[in-house]
Structure formats: C-alpha cells, structure tokens
Amino acid sequence: MAQVNRCLKQLFFGFNMLLGIAGCVLLVLGMIAAPHNTEHDQGESIGLTWIISTAVVSVLLSLLGAYGAYQENIVILRLFLGIIGFGSILFLILGFKVARSMPEAMQVIQENLPAITSEMMADAEQRQTIMALQVQGKCCGIMSYRDWDSNIPETCQCSSFKSDPSQCMEVQMTKDGGNWGRSDKSEMMWIYREPCGPLILDNFDSAFKTVLGFFLGFGLYACIGQVLSGVMIRQVKKVQSTDVPETIDDGYRFTPQFQAIRHAEGVEPTTFYP
C-alpha cells in the first residue's frame, strides 16, 4: 500500500509546529502589552490589534494544517493552502509598502521634530516621558538642553563627567526651590552634551524595521507553507489514486458493472475461467 512520503509529512508537521509556537509567543506578548495600551495613541492600538489577530490566525492555521496532514485530507489541505496563500500575499504587500514609505516617513518625523518638541514640553505627562528617556539615553532635551528653558531637570545632570567627560558639558546654573535654571551669575552644572532627538529618531527607525521584519518574515514563511502544502496535496492525491484498484474486491472484478467501466477506459474485459 502506497504512503505519503514520511520525511515530507514530518517536515509539514514541523512547519505547523513552528507556526503555532510563533503564534503563541505573539499572543502572549500581545496580552502582556494590552493592559499598558489603554492610554496610547491610535497607531499603537492598531499595531497591537495586528499582532493579536496574526497570533490567533497562526495558531488556528497550524492546527488546521497538522490535522489535514494527519488525516491526509485533501479538502482540509486545500483550505490550508488557500488561507496561507492569501496571508502570504497580504503580508508581502504590506511589507513592501512599509519598505517604500520608510524613508519618507523618517524625513517627515525629522522635519516636524521641533514642532513636536514644543508640544511635548507643554504637556506635563510628556515631560515625564522625556525625563525618563534622558536617564535611559544619557541625553538632555530633544533638540538641545535649551528645550527646558530655565527649568532644567536633574535628569539632565551628567553623572559620568569624571569617568567620561566627553559625554558632558558645563553650563551656568542656579538652584531655586529645587529647580535648576540657567543664569549668568551662578554655579556651574554638568549636563549631558547630546540631545535626545537622535535617540528618538533611532527608536522610530527601529520600530519601522521591526514592522518591516514582521510583515516580510511572516510573508516569506507563509510562502514556504504554500510550497509544502502544495507538495503534500499532490502526494495525497497520488496515494489515493494508487490505492483505488487495491480496494476492489476480486469478486467485483467480474461483475457487469466493473467490466463496463473497464471497457469505457479502453481495457479488454476480464474473462472468468472456472
């Protein structure tokens, strides 16, 4: 009795297992990020929706493909092929669109960064975000330390001026009520030399590249799934067509119905010799 190639079957199972694992990982990451997304902007909400939707579809699709391969069911395998084919086309198109729009989007962000800085400095919550970024990136302000006007926060203070003075610069400051401010008649203060603007642009660039890798990665992986499922369907059809004659009972071979079918196929009738 003919069988589907064992290596092909195991390879197809492995493909679906990796697809399911990737879906589970994305689903967990999405569920972790969901509670922190209540106050984020619309763009981040759309991105989170994409991640969770892709995760759910990936898990369900992996189960569908594994079940179809296990049962050697052509209908299920064709359904798997159609869904994953649509997914590969969708993700590749989105990936190419992101790749084309990346340079223009980065240029727009860079040109509008000064205006964005003024808006962020006017909002108390955004200022807290900038302060946290200054501690992380060892920088001061977005365009420069002058973004803080006369109220430079302590997060701008350069703590590494003794070990690495190149990161720091000295400005004249005064301390009034716990706030540092620029003054020509005051003590000196070491602050970080570099602004946080380049770090923000790098974060945007990394975000675009992550989205690009997400779309292209899933798109290319789906293309591999198309090839495997196509070969799997061909193998199953070949096995089923080979197994048909073996299922015919010897007694049926000499019935008029069977002889009529064989005659229609151009095969000489079988003669029964008692």
mmCIF file of C-alpha atoms in Angstrom:
data_model
loop_
_atom_site.group_PDB
_atom_site.id
_atom_site.type_symbol
_atom_site.label_atom_id
_atom_site.label_comp_id
_atom_site.label_asym_id
_atom_site.label_seq_id
_atom_site.Cartn_x
_atom_site.Cartn_y
_atom_site.Cartn_z
ATOM 1 C CA MET A 1 0.000 0.000 0.000
ATOM 2 C CA ALA A 2 1.444 3.368 -1.032
ATOM 3 C CA GLN A 3 2.010 6.027 1.641
ATOM 4 C CA VAL A 4 2.742 9.745 1.770
ATOM 5 C CA ASN A 5 6.467 10.449 1.969
ATOM 6 C CA ARG A 6 7.355 10.269 5.656
ATOM 7 C CA CYS A 7 10.004 12.998 5.514
ATOM 8 C CA LEU A 8 7.566 15.354 3.782
ATOM 9 C CA LYS A 9 4.917 14.651 6.384
ATOM 10 C CA GLN A 10 7.325 15.297 9.263
ATOM 11 C CA LEU A 11 8.571 18.470 7.585
ATOM 12 C CA PHE A 12 4.996 19.697 7.203
ATOM 13 C CA PHE A 13 4.271 18.892 10.849
ATOM 14 C CA GLY A 14 7.426 20.780 11.846
ATOM 15 C CA PHE A 15 6.352 23.790 9.796
ATOM 16 C CA ASN A 16 2.971 23.877 11.521
ATOM 17 C CA MET A 17 4.545 23.391 14.941
ATOM 18 C CA LEU A 18 6.832 26.400 14.435
ATOM 19 C CA LEU A 19 3.890 28.414 13.120
ATOM 20 C CA GLY A 20 1.877 27.540 16.215
ATOM 21 C CA ILE A 21 4.756 28.387 18.561
ATOM 22 C CA ALA A 22 5.262 31.756 16.849
ATOM 23 C CA GLY A 23 1.538 32.437 17.171
ATOM 24 C CA CYS A 24 1.556 31.581 20.884
ATOM 25 C CA VAL A 25 4.556 33.835 21.521
ATOM 26 C CA LEU A 26 2.899 36.736 19.696
ATOM 27 C CA LEU A 27 -0.341 36.137 21.570
ATOM 28 C CA VAL A 28 1.429 36.216 24.942
ATOM 29 C CA LEU A 29 3.304 39.406 24.012
ATOM 30 C CA GLY A 30 0.078 40.992 22.834
ATOM 31 C CA MET A 31 -1.756 40.087 26.023
ATOM 32 C CA ILE A 32 1.113 41.483 28.113
ATOM 33 C CA ALA A 33 1.136 44.748 26.168
ATOM 34 C CA ALA A 34 -2.672 45.132 26.117
ATOM 35 C CA PRO A 35 -3.103 46.468 29.706
ATOM 36 C CA HIS A 36 -0.446 49.151 29.057
ATOM 37 C CA ASN A 37 -2.117 50.280 25.847
ATOM 38 C CA THR A 38 -5.209 51.991 27.306
ATOM 39 C CA GLU A 39 -3.772 55.493 27.012
ATOM 40 C CA HIS A 40 -1.632 55.033 23.923
ATOM 41 C CA ASP A 41 -2.350 56.570 20.561
ATOM 42 C CA GLN A 42 -4.410 55.025 17.800
ATOM 43 C CA GLY A 43 -1.372 53.859 15.822
ATOM 44 C CA GLU A 44 -0.133 51.677 18.676
ATOM 45 C CA SER A 45 -3.634 50.247 19.189
ATOM 46 C CA ILE A 46 -3.802 49.257 15.511
ATOM 47 C CA GLY A 47 -0.374 47.624 15.762
ATOM 48 C CA LEU A 48 -1.442 45.659 18.834
ATOM 49 C CA THR A 49 -4.597 44.529 17.042
ATOM 50 C CA TRP A 50 -2.496 43.301 14.104
ATOM 51 C CA ILE A 51 -0.225 41.320 16.428
ATOM 52 C CA ILE A 52 -3.052 39.617 18.332
ATOM 53 C CA SER A 53 -5.035 38.868 15.156
ATOM 54 C CA THR A 54 -1.976 37.379 13.448
ATOM 55 C CA ALA A 55 -1.241 35.305 16.543
ATOM 56 C CA VAL A 56 -4.750 33.821 16.731
ATOM 57 C CA VAL A 57 -4.872 33.052 12.996
ATOM 58 C CA SER A 58 -1.395 31.473 13.131
ATOM 59 C CA VAL A 59 -2.351 29.121 15.976
ATOM 60 C CA LEU A 60 -5.619 28.066 14.335
ATOM 61 C CA LEU A 61 -3.947 27.655 10.941
ATOM 62 C CA SER A 62 -1.197 25.476 12.396
ATOM 63 C CA LEU A 63 -3.806 23.182 13.977
ATOM 64 C CA LEU A 64 -5.709 23.027 10.679
ATOM 65 C CA GLY A 65 -2.587 22.123 8.693
ATOM 66 C CA ALA A 66 -1.432 19.494 11.189
ATOM 67 C CA TYR A 67 -4.874 17.876 11.271
ATOM 68 C CA GLY A 68 -5.106 17.864 7.474
ATOM 69 C CA ALA A 69 -1.701 16.210 7.188
ATOM 70 C CA TYR A 70 -2.522 13.653 9.877
ATOM 71 C CA GLN A 71 -5.805 12.684 8.227
ATOM 72 C CA GLU A 72 -4.338 13.107 4.724
ATOM 73 C CA ASN A 73 -7.475 15.049 3.862
ATOM 74 C CA ILE A 74 -7.209 16.933 0.572
ATOM 75 C CA VAL A 75 -10.120 19.272 1.357
ATOM 76 C CA ILE A 76 -8.542 20.471 4.610
ATOM 77 C CA LEU A 77 -5.122 20.761 2.984
ATOM 78 C CA ARG A 78 -6.588 22.837 0.151
ATOM 79 C CA LEU A 79 -8.311 25.089 2.694
ATOM 80 C CA PHE A 80 -4.972 25.481 4.479
ATOM 81 C CA LEU A 81 -3.273 26.287 1.164
ATOM 82 C CA GLY A 82 -5.863 28.939 0.290
ATOM 83 C CA ILE A 83 -5.678 30.705 3.666
ATOM 84 C CA ILE A 84 -1.899 30.695 3.889
ATOM 85 C CA GLY A 85 -1.635 31.793 0.254
ATOM 86 C CA PHE A 86 -3.860 34.788 0.956
ATOM 87 C CA GLY A 87 -1.831 35.559 4.071
ATOM 88 C CA SER A 88 1.495 35.444 2.240
ATOM 89 C CA ILE A 89 0.262 37.856 -0.452
ATOM 90 C CA LEU A 90 -1.200 40.226 2.170
ATOM 91 C CA PHE A 91 1.917 40.315 4.356
ATOM 92 C CA LEU A 92 4.319 40.700 1.432
ATOM 93 C CA ILE A 93 2.288 43.605 0.008
ATOM 94 C CA LEU A 94 2.211 45.332 3.407
ATOM 95 C CA GLY A 95 5.927 44.686 3.863
ATOM 96 C CA PHE A 96 6.813 46.273 0.524
ATOM 97 C CA LYS A 97 4.577 49.255 1.324
ATOM 98 C CA VAL A 98 6.344 49.772 4.652
ATOM 99 C CA ALA A 99 9.741 49.493 2.936
ATOM 100 C CA ARG A 100 8.766 52.136 0.358
ATOM 101 C CA SER A 101 7.311 54.557 2.906
ATOM 102 C CA MET A 102 10.111 54.293 5.498
ATOM 103 C CA PRO A 103 12.479 56.978 4.085
ATOM 104 C CA GLU A 104 9.650 59.457 3.530
ATOM 105 C CA ALA A 105 8.163 58.819 6.980
ATOM 106 C CA MET A 106 11.532 59.288 8.690
ATOM 107 C CA GLN A 107 12.073 62.547 6.802
ATOM 108 C CA VAL A 108 8.642 63.851 7.864
ATOM 109 C CA ILE A 109 9.327 62.957 11.509
ATOM 110 C CA GLN A 110 12.728 64.647 11.396
ATOM 111 C CA GLU A 111 11.301 67.823 9.850
ATOM 112 C CA ASN A 112 8.462 68.007 12.379
ATOM 113 C CA LEU A 113 10.565 67.139 15.421
ATOM 114 C CA PRO A 114 10.998 70.799 16.558
ATOM 115 C CA ALA A 115 7.224 71.351 16.480
ATOM 116 C CA ILE A 116 6.646 68.051 18.259
ATOM 117 C CA THR A 117 9.175 69.116 20.890
ATOM 118 C CA SER A 118 7.223 72.289 21.717
ATOM 119 C CA GLU A 119 4.015 70.271 22.121
ATOM 120 C CA MET A 120 5.700 67.685 24.336
ATOM 121 C CA MET A 121 7.290 70.314 26.558
ATOM 122 C CA ALA A 122 3.884 71.926 27.086
ATOM 123 C CA ASP A 123 2.411 68.680 28.441
ATOM 124 C CA ALA A 124 3.308 67.569 31.985
ATOM 125 C CA GLU A 125 2.932 63.848 31.228
ATOM 126 C CA GLN A 126 5.117 64.100 28.125
ATOM 127 C CA ARG A 127 7.781 65.915 30.117
ATOM 128 C CA GLN A 128 7.919 62.969 32.499
ATOM 129 C CA THR A 129 8.410 60.694 29.495
ATOM 130 C CA ILE A 130 11.278 62.876 28.254
ATOM 131 C CA MET A 131 12.899 62.801 31.706
ATOM 132 C CA ALA A 132 12.771 59.003 31.713
ATOM 133 C CA LEU A 133 14.287 58.986 28.224
ATOM 134 C CA GLN A 134 17.090 61.289 29.403
ATOM 135 C CA VAL A 135 18.058 58.844 32.149
ATOM 136 C CA GLN A 136 17.985 55.914 29.735
ATOM 137 C CA GLY A 137 19.762 57.606 26.830
ATOM 138 C CA LYS A 138 22.075 59.874 28.832
ATOM 139 C CA CYS A 139 20.915 62.942 26.933
ATOM 140 C CA CYS A 140 19.314 66.300 27.698
ATOM 141 C CA GLY A 141 16.326 67.833 25.909
ATOM 142 C CA ILE A 142 15.113 66.774 22.484
ATOM 143 C CA MET A 143 16.758 69.347 20.220
ATOM 144 C CA SER A 144 19.086 70.637 22.965
ATOM 145 C CA TYR A 145 19.128 71.351 26.689
ATOM 146 C CA ARG A 146 17.565 74.747 25.910
ATOM 147 C CA ASP A 147 14.241 72.949 25.353
ATOM 148 C CA TRP A 148 13.845 73.095 29.131
ATOM 149 C CA ASP A 149 14.145 76.871 29.111
ATOM 150 C CA SER A 150 15.073 77.910 32.676
ATOM 151 C CA ASN A 151 13.945 74.691 34.385
ATOM 152 C CA ILE A 152 16.470 72.017 33.509
ATOM 153 C CA PRO A 153 15.583 68.842 35.447
ATOM 154 C CA GLU A 154 18.084 66.876 37.459
ATOM 155 C CA THR A 155 17.789 64.000 34.947
ATOM 156 C CA CYS A 156 19.982 66.141 32.682
ATOM 157 C CA GLN A 157 22.842 66.103 35.183
ATOM 158 C CA CYS A 158 25.782 64.171 33.795
ATOM 159 C CA SER A 159 26.813 61.569 36.345
ATOM 160 C CA SER A 160 29.767 60.324 34.298
ATOM 161 C CA PHE A 161 31.705 63.596 33.895
ATOM 162 C CA LYS A 162 34.615 62.184 35.925
ATOM 163 C CA SER A 163 34.863 58.842 34.109
ATOM 164 C CA ASP A 164 33.892 60.094 30.620
ATOM 165 C CA PRO A 165 33.933 63.908 30.340
ATOM 166 C CA SER A 166 33.222 63.735 26.583
ATOM 167 C CA GLN A 167 29.573 62.943 27.368
ATOM 168 C CA CYS A 168 29.142 66.093 29.416
ATOM 169 C CA MET A 169 29.135 69.858 29.022
ATOM 170 C CA GLU A 170 29.247 72.637 31.593
ATOM 171 C CA VAL A 171 26.556 75.306 31.849
ATOM 172 C CA GLN A 172 25.961 78.079 34.373
ATOM 173 C CA MET A 173 23.027 77.282 36.597
ATOM 174 C CA THR A 174 21.276 78.368 39.775
ATOM 175 C CA LYS A 175 19.100 76.324 42.090
ATOM 176 C CA ASP A 176 15.893 77.946 43.249
ATOM 177 C CA GLY A 177 13.285 75.930 45.098
ATOM 178 C CA GLY A 178 14.755 72.638 43.952
ATOM 179 C CA ASN A 179 14.725 73.577 40.235
ATOM 180 C CA TRP A 180 17.858 74.185 38.234
ATOM 181 C CA GLY A 181 17.810 77.179 35.878
ATOM 182 C CA ARG A 182 20.298 78.897 33.591
ATOM 183 C CA SER A 183 21.881 82.039 34.926
ATOM 184 C CA ASP A 184 24.978 84.131 34.210
ATOM 185 C CA LYS A 185 25.571 84.626 37.926
ATOM 186 C CA SER A 186 25.522 81.145 39.315
ATOM 187 C CA GLU A 187 27.477 77.978 39.896
ATOM 188 C CA MET A 188 28.374 75.565 37.114
ATOM 189 C CA MET A 189 26.445 72.377 36.344
ATOM 190 C CA TRP A 190 27.476 69.364 34.305
ATOM 191 C CA ILE A 191 24.758 68.147 31.938
ATOM 192 C CA TYR A 192 24.669 65.632 29.102
ATOM 193 C CA ARG A 193 26.068 67.067 25.909
ATOM 194 C CA GLU A 194 23.914 65.157 23.423
ATOM 195 C CA PRO A 195 20.187 65.857 22.919
ATOM 196 C CA CYS A 196 17.636 63.038 22.879
ATOM 197 C CA GLY A 197 16.378 63.837 19.368
ATOM 198 C CA PRO A 198 18.739 61.378 17.592
ATOM 199 C CA LEU A 199 17.741 58.672 20.081
ATOM 200 C CA ILE A 200 14.049 59.293 19.347
ATOM 201 C CA LEU A 201 14.718 59.072 15.605
ATOM 202 C CA ASP A 202 16.643 55.827 16.152
ATOM 203 C CA ASN A 203 13.661 54.434 18.086
ATOM 204 C CA PHE A 204 11.323 55.318 15.202
ATOM 205 C CA ASP A 205 13.726 53.725 12.728
ATOM 206 C CA SER A 206 13.908 50.557 14.844
ATOM 207 C CA ALA A 207 10.103 50.468 15.070
ATOM 208 C CA PHE A 208 9.768 50.725 11.274
ATOM 209 C CA LYS A 209 12.350 47.987 10.765
ATOM 210 C CA THR A 210 10.580 45.762 13.303
ATOM 211 C CA VAL A 211 7.268 46.187 11.459
ATOM 212 C CA LEU A 212 9.016 45.524 8.151
ATOM 213 C CA GLY A 213 10.640 42.363 9.502
ATOM 214 C CA PHE A 214 7.312 41.237 10.955
ATOM 215 C CA PHE A 215 5.463 41.520 7.635
ATOM 216 C CA LEU A 216 8.216 40.163 5.397
ATOM 217 C CA GLY A 217 9.104 37.365 7.824
ATOM 218 C CA PHE A 218 5.565 36.055 8.063
ATOM 219 C CA GLY A 219 5.063 36.556 4.326
ATOM 220 C CA LEU A 220 8.120 34.508 3.373
ATOM 221 C CA TYR A 221 7.316 31.826 5.943
ATOM 222 C CA ALA A 222 3.806 31.594 4.505
ATOM 223 C CA CYS A 223 5.325 31.107 1.034
ATOM 224 C CA ILE A 224 7.233 28.098 2.378
ATOM 225 C CA GLY A 225 3.944 26.793 3.761
ATOM 226 C CA GLN A 226 2.368 27.153 0.336
ATOM 227 C CA VAL A 227 5.069 25.030 -1.268
ATOM 228 C CA LEU A 228 4.874 22.345 1.423
ATOM 229 C CA SER A 229 1.082 22.160 1.377
ATOM 230 C CA GLY A 230 1.064 22.026 -2.436
ATOM 231 C CA VAL A 231 3.506 19.115 -2.474
ATOM 232 C CA MET A 232 1.551 17.453 0.342
ATOM 233 C CA ILE A 233 -1.705 17.667 -1.630
ATOM 234 C CA ARG A 234 -0.005 16.171 -4.680
ATOM 235 C CA GLN A 235 1.368 13.293 -2.611
ATOM 236 C CA VAL A 236 -2.006 12.561 -1.019
ATOM 237 C CA LYS A 237 -3.761 12.580 -4.410
ATOM 238 C CA LYS A 238 -1.138 10.219 -5.816
ATOM 239 C CA VAL A 239 -1.500 7.822 -2.898
ATOM 240 C CA GLN A 240 -5.298 7.833 -3.083
ATOM 241 C CA SER A 241 -5.292 7.195 -6.838
ATOM 242 C CA THR A 242 -2.819 4.333 -6.381
ATOM 243 C CA ASP A 243 -4.845 2.744 -3.598
ATOM 244 C CA VAL A 244 -8.157 2.663 -5.521
ATOM 245 C CA PRO A 245 -7.558 -0.589 -7.501
ATOM 246 C CA GLU A 246 -6.349 -2.378 -4.345
ATOM 247 C CA THR A 247 -9.639 -1.721 -2.615
ATOM 248 C CA ILE A 248 -11.651 -3.508 -5.299
ATOM 249 C CA ASP A 249 -12.788 -6.951 -4.277
ATOM 250 C CA ASP A 250 -11.795 -9.782 -6.627
ATOM 251 C CA GLY A 251 -15.409 -10.852 -6.941
ATOM 252 C CA TYR A 252 -16.385 -7.390 -8.132
ATOM 253 C CA ARG A 253 -13.851 -7.509 -10.977
ATOM 254 C CA PHE A 254 -16.074 -9.926 -12.902
ATOM 255 C CA THR A 255 -19.387 -8.139 -12.441
ATOM 256 C CA PRO A 256 -21.014 -6.477 -15.481
ATOM 257 C CA GLN A 257 -20.705 -3.045 -13.820
ATOM 258 C CA PHE A 258 -16.940 -3.392 -13.399
ATOM 259 C CA GLN A 259 -16.489 -4.793 -16.901
ATOM 260 C CA ALA A 260 -18.429 -1.809 -18.322
ATOM 261 C CA ILE A 261 -16.147 0.631 -16.508
ATOM 262 C CA ARG A 262 -13.036 -1.144 -17.763
ATOM 263 C CA HIS A 263 -14.397 -1.209 -21.294
ATOM 264 C CA ALA A 264 -15.039 2.543 -21.141
ATOM 265 C CA GLU A 265 -11.425 3.012 -20.088
ATOM 266 C CA GLY A 266 -10.259 1.060 -23.151
ATOM 267 C CA VAL A 267 -9.236 -2.083 -21.247
ATOM 268 C CA GLU A 268 -10.095 -5.523 -22.530
ATOM 269 C CA PRO A 269 -12.786 -7.288 -20.470
ATOM 270 C CA THR A 270 -11.578 -9.827 -17.939
ATOM 271 C CA THR A 271 -12.529 -13.415 -18.750
ATOM 272 C CA PHE A 272 -13.532 -15.624 -15.885
ATOM 273 C CA TYR A 273 -12.284 -19.208 -16.088
ATOM 274 C CA PRO A 274 -13.993 -21.567 -13.682
#
